[in-house]
Amino acid sequence: MKLIDNFNFKGHKAIVRVDFNVPLDKKTREVTDDTRIRGAIKTIKKIVSDGGSAILMSHLGRPEGIQDKYSLKPVLPVLEKLLGMKVAFAPDALGDEAVAMAAALKPGEVMMLENVRFYPEEEGKPILPETASEEEKKAAKAALKVKQKEMAKKLSTYADIYVNDAFGTAHRAHATTAVMADYFPEDKRMFGFLINSELAAMDKVLKSSQKPFTAVMGGAKVSDKILIIDNLLDRVDNLIIGGGMTYTFIKARGGRIGNSLCEEDKLEVARAVMEKAKAKGVNLIFPVDSVNADKFDAEANTYVSAIDDVKDGWMGLDIGPKSIALFEKVIMDSKTILWNGPMGVFEMEKFAAGTTAIAEAVARATEKGAFSLIGGGDSVAAINKNNLADKVSYVSTGGGAMLEYMEGKKLPGITAIRGE
Ligand code: AMP
């Protein structure tokens, strides 16, 4: 594996997997958030300023075959503006025109391929009628795997260097995210700057964290977060639990949770987490109070109770003021902080205080010298909503990919390049 930082692209053609899976306005089809496009600019600029050329490929949405509403065309003007140069567009990633355009691409030029998911072999998921039998599904999948390799092989002929900078899809074993790497020798494949910085931030937290290390886990469900919690228990000093999943833990330890969110089938799992924390000497910290609502509604009536004494008919939708003070203190005393998931239903103003307070505490701790990593769509949204993105150390761009890496799993897109 080569490092992009000290590779000279002069005279090289690079095929770059980027993540341009951006939200589009339903009516105008304009890009409504260009964060992901901006994330790839540094890598593209490095290639062209070295005197190389770049062929960009991405997916957008989940098309079933060719569907115009998933075309990458709306990305083009935004990309051209950010790069300050023209970008050629190949309307079919595997078509003759794309092949010819790639062959004719000159040093300093950039072109982009149409949505690679217009080909089902990109993902390797066959499009089949509901009525298909298990046998048919298996056969179709096997046939598509063969086509997936063919697709990867064909795309690899467009360029002599493969760069993966699509962190958001690094946990997928798709043709352009992982399979393609096999068609390039080890010294001709590398990560782009975005993946490099994502990996550096996550490894700093997982492998060389300064102590005390505090993880703040929130969000709706224990079941979504249990694997990451389990992996973190081997590493952290403090594990703060907030959000909807709190109440499954509180019920598991015998508390009254009224109508709060609860995964009845995860009570045992919650007990196992509490036991593991004890055995590992991890300080497992739950909210001590709860902001309760009489219905799941922005205009609901509310009252604050002890966390384990929510009245029947009421549901806990945010952490209370005592919990905020408790969590703030732990966060402020930490040197490494990982935050994933909101403390309450922060989409509703009445239940946003806990999440906002934690976002601010993480920013203050960072100012004091802590390293903070924020990951997962909703905690990132909370950081952005409070304009704190540049006051924390790193905001991850890949929700699912980040979670899986933090769970200790190997990501196909990462392994394909660095080989472990
Ligand atoms: P996740 O995607 O698992 O991080 O969960 C985020 C979602 O959890 C957000 O949409 C929140 O509104 C929701 N959430 C947070 N706290 C609660 C709660 N106490 N009750 C119900 N939903 C919650």
Coordinates of C-alpha atoms and ligand atoms in Angstrom, one line a residue:
M1 CA 0.0 0.0 0.0
K2 CA 1.2 3.5 -0.9
L3 CA 0.5 6.7 1.0
I4 CA -1.1 9.3 -1.1
D5 CA 0.8 12.1 0.7
N6 CA 4.1 11.1 -0.8
F7 CA 3.0 9.6 -4.1
N8 CA 3.6 11.6 -7.2
F9 CA 0.7 11.2 -9.7
K10 CA 2.6 12.9 -12.6
G11 CA 1.9 10.9 -15.7
H12 CA -0.5 8.6 -13.9
K13 CA -4.2 8.0 -14.4
A14 CA -6.0 7.3 -11.2
I15 CA -9.5 5.8 -10.9
V16 CA -10.9 7.2 -7.6
R17 CA -13.9 5.8 -5.7
V18 CA -15.5 8.8 -4.0
D19 CA -18.7 9.1 -2.0
F20 CA -20.9 11.5 -3.9
N21 CA -24.1 10.0 -2.4
V22 CA -25.5 13.4 -1.7
P23 CA -29.1 14.5 -0.9
L24 CA -30.9 16.1 -3.8
D25 CA -33.9 18.4 -3.8
K26 CA -36.9 16.4 -4.9
K27 CA -38.2 19.0 -7.2
T28 CA -35.2 20.9 -8.6
R29 CA -32.8 18.0 -8.3
E30 CA -30.1 20.3 -6.9
V31 CA -27.6 19.1 -4.4
T32 CA -28.9 20.2 -0.9
D33 CA -25.8 19.3 1.1
D34 CA -22.3 19.3 -0.6
T35 CA -20.4 18.0 2.5
R36 CA -19.5 14.7 0.8
I37 CA -18.3 16.4 -2.4
R38 CA -16.1 18.7 -0.4
G39 CA -14.7 15.7 1.4
A40 CA -13.1 14.4 -1.8
I41 CA -11.7 17.7 -3.2
K42 CA -8.3 17.4 -1.5
T43 CA -7.6 14.0 -3.1
I44 CA -8.7 15.1 -6.6
K45 CA -6.7 18.3 -6.4
K46 CA -3.6 16.5 -5.3
I47 CA -3.9 14.1 -8.3
V48 CA -4.3 16.9 -10.9
S49 CA -1.8 19.3 -9.4
D50 CA 0.8 16.6 -9.5
G51 CA 0.1 16.3 -13.2
G52 CA -2.0 13.2 -13.1
S53 CA -5.6 12.7 -14.3
A54 CA -8.6 11.4 -12.3
I55 CA -11.5 9.2 -13.2
L56 CA -14.2 9.6 -10.5
M57 CA -16.7 6.9 -9.7
S58 CA -19.5 6.9 -7.1
H59 CA -22.9 5.6 -6.3
L60 CA -26.0 7.7 -5.5
G61 CA -29.0 6.3 -3.7
R62 CA -30.3 2.7 -4.2
P63 CA -31.3 2.5 -7.9
E64 CA -32.8 -0.7 -9.3
G65 CA -31.2 -0.7 -12.7
I66 CA -30.9 2.6 -14.6
Q67 CA -33.2 5.2 -13.1
D68 CA -32.7 8.8 -14.1
K69 CA -33.6 10.2 -10.6
Y70 CA -30.4 8.6 -9.3
S71 CA -28.2 10.1 -12.0
L72 CA -25.0 11.7 -10.8
K73 CA -25.4 14.6 -13.2
P74 CA -26.6 17.1 -10.6
V75 CA -23.3 16.6 -8.8
L76 CA -21.3 17.8 -11.8
P77 CA -21.8 21.6 -11.5
V78 CA -21.1 21.5 -7.7
L79 CA -18.0 19.5 -8.3
E80 CA -16.8 21.8 -11.1
K81 CA -17.3 24.9 -8.9
L82 CA -15.4 23.4 -5.9
L83 CA -12.5 22.2 -8.1
G84 CA -12.5 25.3 -10.2
M85 CA -12.3 23.3 -13.4
K86 CA -14.3 21.5 -16.0
V87 CA -15.2 17.8 -15.4
A88 CA -16.2 15.5 -18.3
F89 CA -19.1 13.2 -17.7
A90 CA -19.4 9.7 -19.0
P91 CA -23.1 8.7 -19.1
D92 CA -22.6 5.0 -18.7
A93 CA -19.8 3.8 -16.4
L94 CA -19.1 0.7 -18.4
G95 CA -20.1 1.9 -21.9
D96 CA -17.8 2.3 -24.9
E97 CA -17.9 6.1 -24.5
A98 CA -16.6 5.9 -21.0
V99 CA -13.8 3.5 -22.1
A100 CA -12.8 6.0 -24.9
M101 CA -13.0 9.0 -22.7
A102 CA -10.8 7.4 -20.0
A103 CA -8.3 6.4 -22.7
A104 CA -8.2 10.0 -24.1
L105 CA -8.0 11.7 -20.7
K106 CA -4.9 14.0 -20.5
P107 CA -2.8 14.9 -17.5
G108 CA -4.5 17.5 -15.4
E109 CA -8.0 16.5 -16.5
V110 CA -10.9 15.0 -14.5
M111 CA -13.8 12.9 -15.6
M112 CA -16.7 11.4 -13.7
L113 CA -18.6 8.2 -14.4
E114 CA -22.4 7.8 -14.1
N115 CA -23.7 6.0 -11.0
V116 CA -21.9 2.7 -10.7
R117 CA -25.0 1.2 -9.0
F118 CA -26.9 1.4 -12.3
Y119 CA -25.2 -2.0 -12.6
P120 CA -26.6 -4.5 -10.0
E121 CA -23.2 -6.2 -10.1
E122 CA -21.7 -3.2 -8.3
E123 CA -23.4 -4.3 -5.1
G124 CA -23.7 -8.0 -6.1
K125 CA -27.4 -7.9 -5.1
P126 CA -29.6 -9.3 -7.8
I127 CA -32.9 -7.6 -8.7
L128 CA -35.5 -10.4 -8.5
P129 CA -39.3 -10.7 -8.3
E130 CA -40.6 -11.3 -4.8
T131 CA -41.8 -14.7 -5.9
A132 CA -38.2 -16.0 -6.6
S133 CA -37.4 -19.2 -4.8
E134 CA -34.4 -19.5 -2.5
E135 CA -32.7 -21.6 -5.2
E136 CA -33.2 -18.9 -7.8
K137 CA -31.9 -16.3 -5.5
K138 CA -28.8 -18.3 -4.8
A139 CA -28.1 -18.9 -8.4
A140 CA -28.7 -15.3 -9.4
K141 CA -26.3 -14.1 -6.6
A142 CA -23.6 -16.5 -7.7
A143 CA -23.9 -15.4 -11.4
L144 CA -23.8 -11.7 -10.3
K145 CA -20.6 -12.3 -8.3
V146 CA -19.0 -13.4 -11.5
K147 CA -20.2 -10.3 -13.2
Q148 CA -19.0 -8.2 -10.3
K149 CA -15.5 -9.4 -10.9
E150 CA -15.9 -8.6 -14.6
M151 CA -17.1 -5.1 -13.8
A152 CA -14.1 -4.5 -11.4
K153 CA -11.7 -5.8 -14.0
K154 CA -13.1 -3.6 -16.7
L155 CA -13.0 -0.5 -14.6
S156 CA -9.4 -1.3 -13.6
T157 CA -8.4 -1.0 -17.2
Y158 CA -9.3 2.7 -17.2
A159 CA -6.4 3.7 -15.1
D160 CA -3.1 2.5 -13.6
I161 CA -3.7 3.6 -10.0
Y162 CA -6.7 2.8 -7.7
V163 CA -7.6 5.3 -5.0
N164 CA -10.4 4.6 -2.5
D165 CA -11.6 7.7 -0.7
A166 CA -15.2 6.7 -0.1
F167 CA -15.3 6.1 3.6
G168 CA -19.1 6.0 3.7
T169 CA -19.1 2.7 1.7
A170 CA -15.8 1.2 3.1
H171 CA -17.9 -1.4 5.0
R172 CA -19.3 -2.7 1.7
A173 CA -17.6 -5.4 -0.4
H174 CA -18.7 -3.9 -3.7
A175 CA -17.0 -3.9 -7.1
T176 CA -15.7 -0.3 -6.9
T177 CA -15.1 -0.2 -3.1
A178 CA -13.2 -3.4 -2.6
V179 CA -13.1 -6.0 -5.4
M180 CA -11.3 -3.6 -7.8
A181 CA -8.3 -3.3 -5.5
D182 CA -7.3 -6.9 -6.5
Y183 CA -6.7 -5.8 -10.0
F184 CA -4.0 -3.3 -9.0
P185 CA -0.5 -4.2 -7.7
E186 CA 0.1 -3.3 -4.1
D187 CA 2.1 -0.3 -4.9
K188 CA -0.6 1.1 -7.2
R189 CA -3.5 1.2 -4.7
M190 CA -4.0 3.6 -1.9
F191 CA -6.5 5.5 0.3
G192 CA -7.4 9.1 -0.4
F193 CA -6.9 11.8 2.2
L194 CA -10.5 11.4 3.6
I195 CA -10.2 7.7 4.4
N196 CA -6.7 8.4 5.8
S197 CA -7.9 11.0 8.2
E198 CA -11.0 8.9 9.2
L199 CA -8.7 6.0 10.0
A200 CA -6.2 8.1 11.9
A201 CA -9.0 9.6 14.1
M202 CA -10.5 6.2 14.8
D203 CA -7.2 4.5 15.5
K204 CA -6.2 7.3 17.8
V205 CA -9.3 6.6 19.9
L206 CA -9.2 2.8 19.6
K207 CA -5.5 2.1 19.8
S208 CA -3.6 5.0 21.4
S209 CA -6.2 6.9 23.5
Q210 CA -5.0 9.1 26.2
K211 CA -6.7 8.4 29.5
P212 CA -9.3 8.9 30.9
F213 CA -11.1 7.7 27.8
T214 CA -14.9 8.3 27.9
A215 CA -17.4 7.0 25.4
V216 CA -20.8 8.6 25.3
M217 CA -23.3 6.4 23.6
G218 CA -26.9 7.4 22.9
G219 CA -29.6 6.8 20.3
A220 CA -32.7 4.8 20.2
K221 CA -31.8 1.1 20.5
V222 CA -29.5 -1.1 22.5
S223 CA -29.6 -3.6 19.6
D224 CA -27.9 -1.1 17.2
K225 CA -25.1 -0.2 19.6
I226 CA -24.4 -3.4 21.5
L227 CA -21.5 -4.5 19.4
I228 CA -19.7 -1.2 19.7
I229 CA -20.5 -1.0 23.4
D230 CA -19.0 -4.5 23.8
N231 CA -15.8 -3.6 22.0
L232 CA -15.5 -0.3 23.9
L233 CA -15.8 -2.0 27.3
D234 CA -12.3 -3.4 26.6
R235 CA -10.9 0.1 26.1
V236 CA -12.7 2.9 28.0
D237 CA -12.5 4.2 31.5
N238 CA -16.0 5.7 31.5
L239 CA -19.0 4.6 29.4
I240 CA -21.9 7.1 29.5
I241 CA -25.3 5.8 28.3
G242 CA -28.0 8.1 27.2
G243 CA -30.9 8.3 24.8
G244 CA -33.7 5.8 24.3
M245 CA -31.5 2.8 25.0
T246 CA -31.1 4.0 28.6
Y247 CA -34.5 2.7 29.6
T248 CA -33.8 -0.9 28.6
F249 CA -30.8 -0.8 31.0
I250 CA -32.9 0.8 33.8
K251 CA -35.7 -1.8 33.4
A252 CA -33.0 -4.5 33.4
R253 CA -31.9 -3.3 36.8
G254 CA -35.4 -3.2 38.2
G255 CA -36.4 0.5 37.6
R256 CA -39.8 1.8 36.6
I257 CA -39.8 3.2 33.1
G258 CA -43.5 3.8 32.2
N259 CA -44.0 3.9 28.5
S260 CA -40.3 4.7 27.7
L261 CA -38.6 2.9 24.8
C262 CA -37.7 -0.6 25.9
E263 CA -36.4 -3.7 24.1
E264 CA -37.8 -6.5 26.2
D265 CA -35.7 -9.0 24.3
K266 CA -32.5 -7.1 25.2
L267 CA -32.8 -7.1 29.0
E268 CA -30.4 -10.0 29.3
V269 CA -27.9 -8.2 26.9
A270 CA -28.2 -5.1 29.1
R271 CA -27.5 -7.1 32.2
A272 CA -24.4 -8.7 30.5
V273 CA -23.1 -5.2 29.7
M274 CA -23.5 -4.2 33.3
E275 CA -21.6 -7.3 34.4
K276 CA -18.8 -6.9 31.9
A277 CA -18.4 -3.3 32.9
K278 CA -18.0 -4.3 36.5
A279 CA -15.6 -7.1 35.7
K280 CA -13.5 -4.7 33.5
G281 CA -13.5 -1.9 36.1
V282 CA -15.3 0.4 33.6
N283 CA -17.3 3.2 35.2
L284 CA -20.7 2.7 33.6
I285 CA -22.7 5.9 34.0
F286 CA -26.5 6.2 33.5
P287 CA -28.6 9.3 33.6
V288 CA -30.0 9.9 37.1
D289 CA -33.0 11.8 35.9
S290 CA -35.4 11.8 33.0
V291 CA -37.5 14.4 31.1
N292 CA -40.8 12.6 30.6
A293 CA -43.6 13.3 28.2
D294 CA -47.3 12.2 28.1
K295 CA -47.0 11.5 24.4
F296 CA -44.4 11.4 21.7
D297 CA -45.0 14.9 20.5
A298 CA -43.2 18.2 20.2
E299 CA -46.1 19.8 22.2
A300 CA -46.4 17.1 24.9
N301 CA -46.7 17.9 28.6
T302 CA -43.5 17.2 30.5
Y303 CA -42.1 16.6 34.0
V304 CA -38.8 15.5 35.4
S305 CA -38.4 12.4 37.5
A306 CA -35.7 10.1 38.8
I307 CA -34.5 7.9 36.0
D308 CA -35.9 4.8 37.6
D309 CA -39.3 6.3 38.6
V310 CA -41.1 7.2 35.4
K311 CA -44.9 7.2 36.0
D312 CA -47.1 4.8 34.1
G313 CA -48.3 6.3 30.9
W314 CA -45.3 8.7 30.6
M315 CA -42.2 8.2 28.5
G316 CA -38.6 9.4 29.0
L317 CA -37.5 11.5 26.0
D318 CA -34.4 13.3 27.3
I319 CA -31.9 13.2 30.1
G320 CA -32.7 15.6 33.0
P321 CA -30.6 18.5 34.5
K322 CA -28.9 16.4 37.1
S323 CA -27.7 13.9 34.4
I324 CA -26.4 16.8 32.3
A325 CA -24.3 18.1 35.2
L326 CA -23.0 14.5 36.0
F327 CA -22.2 13.8 32.3
E328 CA -20.5 17.2 31.9
K329 CA -18.2 16.6 34.8
V330 CA -17.1 13.3 33.4
I331 CA -16.6 14.7 29.9
M332 CA -14.6 17.7 31.2
D333 CA -12.3 15.4 33.1
S334 CA -11.6 13.2 30.0
K335 CA -8.6 13.3 27.6
T336 CA -10.2 11.2 24.9
I337 CA -13.9 11.3 24.0
L338 CA -16.0 9.3 21.6
W339 CA -19.6 10.4 21.1
N340 CA -22.2 8.5 19.1
G341 CA -25.9 9.0 19.3
P342 CA -28.2 11.7 20.9
M343 CA -29.2 11.9 24.5
G344 CA -32.8 12.4 23.7
V345 CA -35.3 13.1 21.0
F346 CA -33.3 16.2 20.0
E347 CA -35.4 16.7 16.8
M348 CA -38.0 18.2 19.2
E349 CA -37.0 21.4 20.9
K350 CA -38.5 20.3 24.3
F351 CA -36.2 17.2 24.3
A352 CA -33.0 18.7 22.8
A353 CA -31.4 20.2 25.9
G354 CA -29.5 17.0 26.9
T355 CA -28.0 16.5 23.5
T356 CA -27.1 20.2 23.1
A357 CA -25.4 20.2 26.6
I358 CA -23.3 17.2 25.7
A359 CA -22.3 18.7 22.4
E360 CA -21.2 21.8 24.2
A361 CA -19.4 19.9 26.9
V362 CA -17.5 17.9 24.3
A363 CA -16.4 21.1 22.6
R364 CA -15.3 22.6 25.9
A365 CA -13.3 19.5 26.8
T366 CA -11.6 19.7 23.3
E367 CA -10.7 23.3 24.0
K368 CA -9.1 22.1 27.2
G369 CA -6.9 19.6 25.2
A370 CA -9.0 16.4 24.9
F371 CA -9.2 14.6 21.6
S372 CA -12.9 14.2 20.6
L373 CA -14.3 12.0 17.8
I374 CA -18.0 12.4 16.9
G375 CA -19.6 9.7 14.8
G376 CA -23.1 8.6 13.7
G377 CA -25.6 10.6 11.7
D378 CA -27.5 12.1 14.6
S379 CA -24.7 13.2 16.9
V380 CA -23.1 14.8 13.8
A381 CA -26.4 16.5 13.1
A382 CA -26.5 17.8 16.7
I383 CA -22.9 19.1 16.4
N384 CA -23.7 20.9 13.2
K385 CA -27.0 22.3 14.5
N386 CA -25.0 23.9 17.4
N387 CA -22.3 25.1 15.0
L388 CA -19.6 23.1 16.9
A389 CA -18.1 21.2 14.0
D390 CA -14.8 23.1 14.1
K391 CA -14.7 23.0 17.9
V392 CA -14.3 19.2 18.2
S393 CA -11.3 17.2 17.0
Y394 CA -12.9 15.1 14.3
V395 CA -16.4 14.6 12.9
S396 CA -16.7 11.3 11.0
T397 CA -18.4 11.3 7.6
G398 CA -19.3 7.6 7.6
G399 CA -22.1 6.4 9.9
G400 CA -22.2 2.7 9.2
A401 CA -18.6 2.4 8.3
M402 CA -17.5 4.1 11.4
L403 CA -19.7 2.0 13.7
E404 CA -18.4 -1.2 12.1
Y405 CA -14.8 -0.1 12.5
M406 CA -15.4 0.8 16.1
E407 CA -17.0 -2.6 16.7
G408 CA -13.7 -4.1 15.8
K409 CA -14.8 -5.5 12.4
K410 CA -12.7 -5.5 9.3
L411 CA -14.1 -3.3 6.6
P412 CA -13.8 -4.8 3.1
G413 CA -12.8 -1.4 1.5
I414 CA -10.0 -1.0 4.0
T415 CA -8.8 -4.5 4.0
A416 CA -8.7 -4.6 0.2
I417 CA -6.1 -1.9 0.2
R418 CA -4.0 -2.4 3.3
G419 CA -4.4 -6.1 3.3
E420 CA -5.2 -6.9 7.0
Ligands
AMP1 P1 -29.7 6.2 16.6 O1 -29.9 6.3 15.1 O2 -29.8 4.9 17.1 O3 -28.5 7.0 17.0 O4 -30.9 6.9 17.2 C1 -31.2 8.3 17.0 C2 -32.7 8.5 17.3 O5 -32.9 8.1 18.7 C3 -33.1 9.9 17.2 O6 -34.0 10.0 16.1 C4 -33.7 10.3 18.5 O7 -34.9 11.0 18.4 C5 -34.0 8.9 19.1 N1 -34.1 9.0 20.6 C6 -33.1 9.5 21.4 N2 -33.6 9.4 22.7 C7 -34.8 8.8 22.6 C8 -35.8 8.5 23.7 N3 -35.5 8.7 24.9 N4 -36.9 7.9 23.3 C9 -37.1 7.7 21.9 N5 -36.3 7.9 21.0 C10 -35.1 8.5 21.3

